[in-house]
Coordinates of C-alpha atoms in Angstrom, one line a residue:
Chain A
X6 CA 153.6 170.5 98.6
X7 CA 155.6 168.6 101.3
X8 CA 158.8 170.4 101.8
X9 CA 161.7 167.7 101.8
X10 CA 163.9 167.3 104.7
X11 CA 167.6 167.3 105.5
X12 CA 167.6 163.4 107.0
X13 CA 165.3 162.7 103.8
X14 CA 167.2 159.6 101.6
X15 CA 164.2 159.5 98.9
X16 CA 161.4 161.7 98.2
X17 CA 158.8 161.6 96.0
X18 CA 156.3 163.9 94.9
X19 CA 153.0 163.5 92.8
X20 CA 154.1 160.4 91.1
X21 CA 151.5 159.0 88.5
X22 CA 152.2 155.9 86.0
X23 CA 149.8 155.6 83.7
X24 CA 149.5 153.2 80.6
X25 CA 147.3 152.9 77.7
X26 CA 145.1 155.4 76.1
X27 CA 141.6 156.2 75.7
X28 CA 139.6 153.4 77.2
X29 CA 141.9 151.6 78.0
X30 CA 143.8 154.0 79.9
X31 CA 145.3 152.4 83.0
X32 CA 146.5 154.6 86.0
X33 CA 148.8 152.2 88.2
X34 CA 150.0 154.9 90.2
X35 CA 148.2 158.2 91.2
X36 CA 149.7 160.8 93.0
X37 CA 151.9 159.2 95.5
X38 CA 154.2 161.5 97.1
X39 CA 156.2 159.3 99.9
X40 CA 159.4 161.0 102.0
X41 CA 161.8 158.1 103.5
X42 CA 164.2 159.1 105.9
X43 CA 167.6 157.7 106.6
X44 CA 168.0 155.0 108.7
X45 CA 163.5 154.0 107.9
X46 CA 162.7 150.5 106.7
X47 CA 159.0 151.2 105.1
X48 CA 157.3 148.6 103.7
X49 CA 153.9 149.3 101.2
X50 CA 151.6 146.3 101.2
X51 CA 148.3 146.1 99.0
X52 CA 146.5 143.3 97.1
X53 CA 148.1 142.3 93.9
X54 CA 147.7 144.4 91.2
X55 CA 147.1 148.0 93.3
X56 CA 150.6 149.1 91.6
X57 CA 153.0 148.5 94.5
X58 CA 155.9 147.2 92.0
X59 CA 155.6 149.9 89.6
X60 CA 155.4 152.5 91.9
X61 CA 159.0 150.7 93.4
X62 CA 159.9 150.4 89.6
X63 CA 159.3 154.3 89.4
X64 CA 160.8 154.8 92.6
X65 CA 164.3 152.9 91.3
X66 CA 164.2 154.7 88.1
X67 CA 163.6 151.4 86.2
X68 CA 160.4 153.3 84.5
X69 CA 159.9 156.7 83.8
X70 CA 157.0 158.1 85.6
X71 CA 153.9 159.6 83.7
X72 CA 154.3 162.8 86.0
X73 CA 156.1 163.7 89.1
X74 CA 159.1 163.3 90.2
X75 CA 161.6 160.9 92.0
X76 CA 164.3 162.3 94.4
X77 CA 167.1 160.4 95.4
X78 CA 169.8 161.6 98.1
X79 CA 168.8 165.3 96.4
X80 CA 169.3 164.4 93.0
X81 CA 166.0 164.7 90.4
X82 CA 166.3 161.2 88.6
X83 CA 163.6 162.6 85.8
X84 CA 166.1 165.7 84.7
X85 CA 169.4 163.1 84.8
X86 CA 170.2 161.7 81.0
X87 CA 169.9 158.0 80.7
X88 CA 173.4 157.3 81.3
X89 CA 173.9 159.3 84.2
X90 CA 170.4 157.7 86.0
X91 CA 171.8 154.7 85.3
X92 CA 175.4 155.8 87.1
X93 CA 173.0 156.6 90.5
X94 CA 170.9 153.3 89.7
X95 CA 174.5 151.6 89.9
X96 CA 175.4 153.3 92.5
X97 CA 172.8 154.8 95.1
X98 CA 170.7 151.7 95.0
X99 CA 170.4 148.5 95.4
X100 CA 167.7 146.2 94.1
X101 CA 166.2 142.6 95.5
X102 CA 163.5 140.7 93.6
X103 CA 161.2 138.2 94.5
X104 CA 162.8 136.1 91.7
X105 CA 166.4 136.4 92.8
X106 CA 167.9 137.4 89.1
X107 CA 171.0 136.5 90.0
X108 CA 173.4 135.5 86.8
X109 CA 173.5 131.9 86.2
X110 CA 176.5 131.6 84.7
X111 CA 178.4 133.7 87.4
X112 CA 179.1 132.2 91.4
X113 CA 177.4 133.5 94.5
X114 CA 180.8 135.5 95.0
X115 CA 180.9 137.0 91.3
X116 CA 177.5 137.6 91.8
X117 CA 178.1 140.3 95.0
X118 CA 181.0 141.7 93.3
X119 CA 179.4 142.1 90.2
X120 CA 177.8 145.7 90.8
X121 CA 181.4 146.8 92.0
X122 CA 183.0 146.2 89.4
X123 CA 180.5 147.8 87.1
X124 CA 180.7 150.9 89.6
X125 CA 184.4 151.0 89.2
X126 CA 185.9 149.4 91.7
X127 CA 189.1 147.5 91.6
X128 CA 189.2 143.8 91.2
X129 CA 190.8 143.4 94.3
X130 CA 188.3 145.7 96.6
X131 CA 185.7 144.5 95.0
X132 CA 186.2 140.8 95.9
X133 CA 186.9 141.7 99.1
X134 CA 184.0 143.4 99.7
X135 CA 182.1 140.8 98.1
X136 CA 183.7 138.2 100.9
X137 CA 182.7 139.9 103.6
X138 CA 179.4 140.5 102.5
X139 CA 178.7 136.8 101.8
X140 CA 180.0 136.2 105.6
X141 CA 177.2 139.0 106.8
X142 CA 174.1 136.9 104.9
X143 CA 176.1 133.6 106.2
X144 CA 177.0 131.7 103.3
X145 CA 180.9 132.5 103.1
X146 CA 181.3 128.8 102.6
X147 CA 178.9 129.0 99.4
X148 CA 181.2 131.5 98.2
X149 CA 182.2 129.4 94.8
X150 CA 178.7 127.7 94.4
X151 CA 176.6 128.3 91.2
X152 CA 173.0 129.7 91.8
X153 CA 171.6 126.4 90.0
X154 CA 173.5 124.8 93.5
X155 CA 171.8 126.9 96.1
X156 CA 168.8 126.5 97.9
X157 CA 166.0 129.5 96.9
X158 CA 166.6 131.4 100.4
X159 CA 170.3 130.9 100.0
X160 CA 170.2 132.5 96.6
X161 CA 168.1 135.6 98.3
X162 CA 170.9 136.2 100.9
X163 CA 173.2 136.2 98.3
X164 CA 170.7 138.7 95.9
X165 CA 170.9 140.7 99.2
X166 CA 174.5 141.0 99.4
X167 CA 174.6 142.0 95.9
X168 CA 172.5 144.3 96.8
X169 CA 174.1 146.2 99.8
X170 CA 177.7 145.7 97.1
X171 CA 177.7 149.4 96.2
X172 CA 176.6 150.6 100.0
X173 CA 173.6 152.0 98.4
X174 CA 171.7 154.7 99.8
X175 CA 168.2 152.8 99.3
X176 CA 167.7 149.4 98.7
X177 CA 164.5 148.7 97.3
X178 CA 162.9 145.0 97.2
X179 CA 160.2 143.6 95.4
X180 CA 158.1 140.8 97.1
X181 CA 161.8 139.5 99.1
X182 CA 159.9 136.3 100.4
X183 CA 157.2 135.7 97.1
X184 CA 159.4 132.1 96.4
X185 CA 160.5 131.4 99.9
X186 CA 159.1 128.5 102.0
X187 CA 158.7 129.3 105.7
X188 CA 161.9 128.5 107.1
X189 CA 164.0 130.7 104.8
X190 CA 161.3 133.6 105.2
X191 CA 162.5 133.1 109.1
X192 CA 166.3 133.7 107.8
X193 CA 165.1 136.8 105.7
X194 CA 163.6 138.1 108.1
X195 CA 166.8 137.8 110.5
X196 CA 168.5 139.6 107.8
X197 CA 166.2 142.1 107.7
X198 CA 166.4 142.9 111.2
X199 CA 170.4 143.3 110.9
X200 CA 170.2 145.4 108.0
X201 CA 167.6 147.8 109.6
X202 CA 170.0 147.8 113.4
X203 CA 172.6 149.3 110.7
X204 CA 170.9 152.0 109.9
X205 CA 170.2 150.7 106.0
X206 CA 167.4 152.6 104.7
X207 CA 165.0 149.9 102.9
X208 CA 161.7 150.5 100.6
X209 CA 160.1 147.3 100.8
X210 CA 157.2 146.0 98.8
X211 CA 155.6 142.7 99.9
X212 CA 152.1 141.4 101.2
X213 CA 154.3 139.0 103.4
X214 CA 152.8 140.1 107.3
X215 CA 156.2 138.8 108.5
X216 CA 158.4 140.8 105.9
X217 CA 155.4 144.0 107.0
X218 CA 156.3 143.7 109.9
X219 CA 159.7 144.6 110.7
X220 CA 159.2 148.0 108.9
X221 CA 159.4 151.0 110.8
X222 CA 156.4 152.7 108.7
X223 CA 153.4 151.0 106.5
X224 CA 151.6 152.2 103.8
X225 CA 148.9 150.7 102.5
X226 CA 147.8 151.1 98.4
X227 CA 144.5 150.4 96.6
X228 CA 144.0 150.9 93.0
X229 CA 147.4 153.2 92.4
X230 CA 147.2 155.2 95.4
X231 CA 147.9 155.3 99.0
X232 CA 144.9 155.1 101.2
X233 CA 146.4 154.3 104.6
X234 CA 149.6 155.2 106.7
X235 CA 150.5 152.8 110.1
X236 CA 153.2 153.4 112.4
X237 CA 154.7 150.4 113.7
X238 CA 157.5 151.9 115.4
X239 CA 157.3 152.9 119.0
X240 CA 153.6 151.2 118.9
X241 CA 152.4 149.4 121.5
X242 CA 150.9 146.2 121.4
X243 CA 148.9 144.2 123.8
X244 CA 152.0 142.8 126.3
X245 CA 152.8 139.1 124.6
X246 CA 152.1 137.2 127.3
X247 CA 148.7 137.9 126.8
X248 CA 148.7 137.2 122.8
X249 CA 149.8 133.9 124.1
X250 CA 146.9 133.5 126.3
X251 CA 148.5 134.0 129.6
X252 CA 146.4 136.6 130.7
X253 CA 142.8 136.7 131.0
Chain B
X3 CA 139.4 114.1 150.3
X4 CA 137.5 114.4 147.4
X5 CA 135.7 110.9 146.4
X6 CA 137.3 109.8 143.1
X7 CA 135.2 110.4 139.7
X8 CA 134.0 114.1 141.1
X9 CA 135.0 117.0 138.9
X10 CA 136.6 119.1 140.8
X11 CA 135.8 122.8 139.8
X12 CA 139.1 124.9 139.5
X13 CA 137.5 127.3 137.3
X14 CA 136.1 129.1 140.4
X15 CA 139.4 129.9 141.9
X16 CA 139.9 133.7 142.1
X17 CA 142.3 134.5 138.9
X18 CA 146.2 135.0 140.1
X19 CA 146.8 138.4 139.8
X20 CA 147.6 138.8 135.4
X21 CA 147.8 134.9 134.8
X22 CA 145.1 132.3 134.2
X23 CA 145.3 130.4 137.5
X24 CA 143.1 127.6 135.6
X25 CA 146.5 127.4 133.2
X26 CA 149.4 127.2 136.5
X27 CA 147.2 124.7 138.3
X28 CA 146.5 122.4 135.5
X29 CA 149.9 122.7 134.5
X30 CA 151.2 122.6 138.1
X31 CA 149.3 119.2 138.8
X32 CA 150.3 117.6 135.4
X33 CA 154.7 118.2 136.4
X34 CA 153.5 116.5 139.7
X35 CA 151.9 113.5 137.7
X36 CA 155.4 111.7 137.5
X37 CA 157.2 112.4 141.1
X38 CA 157.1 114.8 144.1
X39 CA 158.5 117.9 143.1
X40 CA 159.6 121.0 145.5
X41 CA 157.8 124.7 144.5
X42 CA 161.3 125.9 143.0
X43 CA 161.9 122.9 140.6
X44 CA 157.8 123.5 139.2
X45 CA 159.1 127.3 138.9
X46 CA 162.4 126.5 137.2
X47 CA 160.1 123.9 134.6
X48 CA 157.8 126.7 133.9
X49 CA 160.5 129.3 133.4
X50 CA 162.2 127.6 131.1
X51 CA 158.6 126.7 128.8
X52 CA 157.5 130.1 128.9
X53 CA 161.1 131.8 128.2
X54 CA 160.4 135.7 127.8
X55 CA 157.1 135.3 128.7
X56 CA 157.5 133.8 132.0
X57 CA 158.5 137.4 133.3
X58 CA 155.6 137.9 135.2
X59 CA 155.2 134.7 136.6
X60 CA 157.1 134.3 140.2
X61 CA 157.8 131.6 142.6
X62 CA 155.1 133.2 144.7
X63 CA 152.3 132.8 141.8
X64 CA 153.2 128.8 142.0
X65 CA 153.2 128.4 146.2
X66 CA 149.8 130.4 146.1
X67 CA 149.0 127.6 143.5
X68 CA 150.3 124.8 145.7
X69 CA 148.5 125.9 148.7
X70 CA 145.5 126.3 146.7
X71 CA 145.8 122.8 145.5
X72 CA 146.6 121.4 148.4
X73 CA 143.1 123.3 150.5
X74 CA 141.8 120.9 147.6
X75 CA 143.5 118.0 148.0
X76 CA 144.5 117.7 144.6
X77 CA 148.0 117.3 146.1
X78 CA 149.7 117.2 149.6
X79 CA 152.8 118.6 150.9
X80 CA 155.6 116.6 152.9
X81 CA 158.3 118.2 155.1
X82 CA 161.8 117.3 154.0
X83 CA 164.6 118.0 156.5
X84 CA 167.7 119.8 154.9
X85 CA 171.0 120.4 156.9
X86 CA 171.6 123.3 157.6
X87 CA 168.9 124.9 155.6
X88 CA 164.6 125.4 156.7
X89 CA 163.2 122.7 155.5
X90 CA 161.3 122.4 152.2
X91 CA 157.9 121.2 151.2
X92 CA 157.9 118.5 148.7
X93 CA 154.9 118.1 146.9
X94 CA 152.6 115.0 145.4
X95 CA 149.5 114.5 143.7
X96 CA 146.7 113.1 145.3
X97 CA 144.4 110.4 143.8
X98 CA 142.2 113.2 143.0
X99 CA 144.4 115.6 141.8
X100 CA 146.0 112.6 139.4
X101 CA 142.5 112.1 137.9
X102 CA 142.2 116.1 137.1
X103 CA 145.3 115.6 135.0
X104 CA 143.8 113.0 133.2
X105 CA 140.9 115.3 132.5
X106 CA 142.6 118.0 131.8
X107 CA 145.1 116.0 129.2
X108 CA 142.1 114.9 127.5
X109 CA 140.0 117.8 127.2
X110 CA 140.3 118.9 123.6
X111 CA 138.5 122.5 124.5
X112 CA 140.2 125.2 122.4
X113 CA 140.7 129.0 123.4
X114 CA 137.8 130.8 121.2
X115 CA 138.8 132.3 117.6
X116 CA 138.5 135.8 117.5
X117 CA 136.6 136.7 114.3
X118 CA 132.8 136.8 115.1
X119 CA 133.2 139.9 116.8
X120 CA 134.8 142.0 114.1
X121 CA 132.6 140.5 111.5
X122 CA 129.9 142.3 113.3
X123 CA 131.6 145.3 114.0
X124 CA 132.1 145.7 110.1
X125 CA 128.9 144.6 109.2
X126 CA 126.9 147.0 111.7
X127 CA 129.2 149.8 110.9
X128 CA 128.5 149.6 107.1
X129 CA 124.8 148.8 107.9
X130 CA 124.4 151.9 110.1
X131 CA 126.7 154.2 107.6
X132 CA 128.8 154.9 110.9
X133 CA 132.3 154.2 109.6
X134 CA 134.2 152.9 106.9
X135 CA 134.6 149.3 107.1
X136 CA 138.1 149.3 105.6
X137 CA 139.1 152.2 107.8
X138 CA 138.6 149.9 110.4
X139 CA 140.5 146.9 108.8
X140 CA 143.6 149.8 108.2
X141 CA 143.4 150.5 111.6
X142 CA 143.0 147.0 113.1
X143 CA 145.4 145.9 110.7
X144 CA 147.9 148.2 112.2
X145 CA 147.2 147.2 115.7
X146 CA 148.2 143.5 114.9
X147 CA 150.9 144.3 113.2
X148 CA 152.3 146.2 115.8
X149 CA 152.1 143.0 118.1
X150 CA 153.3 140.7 115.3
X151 CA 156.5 142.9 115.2
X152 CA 157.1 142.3 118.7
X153 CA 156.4 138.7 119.0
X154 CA 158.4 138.0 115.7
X155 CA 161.4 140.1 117.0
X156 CA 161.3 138.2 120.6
X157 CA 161.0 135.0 118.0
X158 CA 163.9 135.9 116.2
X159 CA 165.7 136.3 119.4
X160 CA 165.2 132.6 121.1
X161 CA 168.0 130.5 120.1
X162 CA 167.5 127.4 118.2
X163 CA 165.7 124.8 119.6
X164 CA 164.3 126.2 122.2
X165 CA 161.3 125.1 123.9
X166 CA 159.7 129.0 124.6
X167 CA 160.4 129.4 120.7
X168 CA 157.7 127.5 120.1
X169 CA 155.2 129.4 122.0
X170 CA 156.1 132.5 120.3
X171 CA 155.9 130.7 117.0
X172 CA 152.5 129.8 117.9
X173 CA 151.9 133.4 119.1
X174 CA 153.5 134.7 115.1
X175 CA 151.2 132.0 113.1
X176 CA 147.8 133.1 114.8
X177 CA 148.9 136.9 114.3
X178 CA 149.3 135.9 111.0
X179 CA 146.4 134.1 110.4
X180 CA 144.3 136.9 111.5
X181 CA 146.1 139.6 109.7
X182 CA 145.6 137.6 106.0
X183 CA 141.6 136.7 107.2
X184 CA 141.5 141.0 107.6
X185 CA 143.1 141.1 104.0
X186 CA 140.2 138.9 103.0
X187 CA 138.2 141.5 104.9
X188 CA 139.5 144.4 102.9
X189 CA 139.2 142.9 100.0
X190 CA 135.6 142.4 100.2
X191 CA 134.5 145.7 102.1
X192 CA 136.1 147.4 99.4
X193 CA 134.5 145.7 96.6
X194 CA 131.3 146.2 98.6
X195 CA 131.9 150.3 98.3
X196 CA 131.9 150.1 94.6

């Protein structure tokens, strides 16, 4: 049993997912027990289909895990009743997907102040919070533009700011750059970097190197479970000059 | 004087102490191609192409180079009078040193790819049951990613536009490159262990 620590934003202990019965029993996630401190970006890579977006899913309370359980700023998320997990999902976290889902119907500005609102906020805090945001992911002058109007990296930064509405304790994001070309990947990644310098504690899930590479920790999983652990931070790499061939 | 048409073997040249000397004196001879340059200006041009990477590379590493090109006679040096001030070399190629640049411009030789080496490693480790082949993509996988992170964040950190950008970029995309060939790795090491 890992003991969980004071600094610890999310910890999770023995999770397992499993679906199916019989023979055809699938277990997406095995015993994964992963403790994020405040402050860590961590991101878990592994080849598609080794149950890195369920385990995020379990991990955001979107689906119920077969056994373990999910702590989240010291709160059990399997004991809550629905309403009240949902209240912390509102609340505590913030979600990005790799397919954006913002509303349609709603502008990039509605969009940010959106989980505010539902959170209780007032109108008025809410879209001010929702400006300001907007400004920090650079698009305060796309403010009144539809999603159907922005670019697919625009509409990211703004799923982003939507994301950090509630000042969540975790945000948690699902493949950030799976439907971004290579220049907007570059702008994700900036905001990535910013996001991390503020001490915004991120669960990332991606098998982008780039997006990997910014985390702090990385985990690698295989078939449900983790099977490797890297730290990146404080590493040392070969000096740059000589990745660029300047040294012999 | 070297006759024209000899190749003139650079490659022998004792390294500069961490950089390729073959790279500065190719490089050194090309700026020189158009017009007569002092030491300082080559430094400045090189400073600026390199950006954070240039750190290690001083004026001294480019009048070693000079004098070494000159013992050549790849290029020569004039005194220039400066009131006030020592005077300054200015440097120009020589015939010879103008047909290296030629060479050297079209000489489509390419620095070699790394993968042969790891191949092997993970073929002889599996063969001679001494490790794990995919421990040793987890662990090599780290190692790159460690040096993407600091090439992407020194990336991220060039402004717009800028010339040394570019070499990082180039630095970001091989990392890259390599790191998605090791998934390829993984993916079939692991199949391999059933």
């Amino acid at each position: 049993m890992t003991v969980e620590s004071e600094t610890s934003v999310l910890s999770a202990q023995g999770l397992c997912k499993e679906y199916g019965k019989g023979a055809a029993l699938v277990r997406a996630v095995q015993a994964v027990t992963l403790e994020v401190e405040r402050g860590e970006l961590v991101a878990v890579v592994g080849p598609s289909g080794c149950g890195k977006s369920t385990l995020l899913h379990l991990l955001g309370g979107l689906e119920r895990p077969t056994a373990g359980s999910v702590r989240l700023g010291g709160s059990a998320l399997e004991r809550m009743p629905e309403a009240q997990q949902a209240r912390i999902r509102r609340r505590d976290l913030g979600f990005v997907f790799q397919a954006f889902h913002l509303v349609d119907e709603l502008t990039a500005l509605e969009n940010v102040e959106l989980p505010a609102l539902l959170a209780g906020a007032s109108p008025r805090g809410a879209r001010a919070r929702a400006s300001e945001l907007l400004a920090q992911v650079g698009l305060a002058d796309r403010a009144s533009h539809l999603p159907s109007a922005l670019s697919g990296g625009q509409q990211q930064r703004v799923a982003i700011a939507r994301a950090l509405a509630n000042e969540p304790l975790l945000v948690l994001a699902d493949e950030p750059t799976g439907n971004l070309d290579s220049s907007a990947t570059t702008e994700l990644l900036r905001l990535f970097e910013q996001l991390h310098a503020r001490g915004q504690t991120v669960v990332v899930v991606t098998h982008d190197e780039r997006i990997a590479a910014t985390a702090d920790r990385l985990i690698s999983m295989r078939d449900g479970a983790f099977v490797d652990e890297t730290k990146l931070a404080g590493g040392t790499a070969r000096p740059l000059s000589a990745m660029a061939g300047l040294e012999a | 004087m070297v006759p024209l048409g000899q190749v003139v073997q650079l490659e022998k040249i004792e390294p500069l102490q961490g950089y390729k000397l073959r790279i500065v004196q190719e490089v050194v001879l090309a700026l020189l191609a158009k017009q007569a340059s002092h030491g300082y200006q080559l430094q400045a041009r090189l400073a600026l192409a390199l950006g954070p990477l240039g750190g290690a590379l001083n004026a001294g590493h480019i009048y070693v180079t000079l004098g070494r090109l000159e013992k050549a006679d790849l290029v020569r040096a004039r005194r220039v009078d400066q009131a006030g001030r020592p005077d300054r070399k200015v440097y120009e190629l020589t015939a010879a040193g103008r047909e290296r640049v030629h060479e050297w411009l079209s000489d489509t030789s390419w620095p070699k790819p790394a993968p042969a080496e790891f191949h092997l490693k993970l073929v002889a480790a599996a063969a001679a049951g001494l490790a794990d082949p995919v421990r040793l993509i987890d662990k090599q996988r780290g190692e790159l990613l460690v040096g993407l992170r600091e090439a992407q964040r020194a990336a991220l950190a060039e402004p717009a536009g800028s010339v040394a950008g570019l070499l990082l970029e180039g630095v970001v995309l091989r990392l890259q490159a390599d790191l998605r060939w090791l998934e390829e790795c993984a993916r079939y090491w692991n199949a391999a262990k059933g």
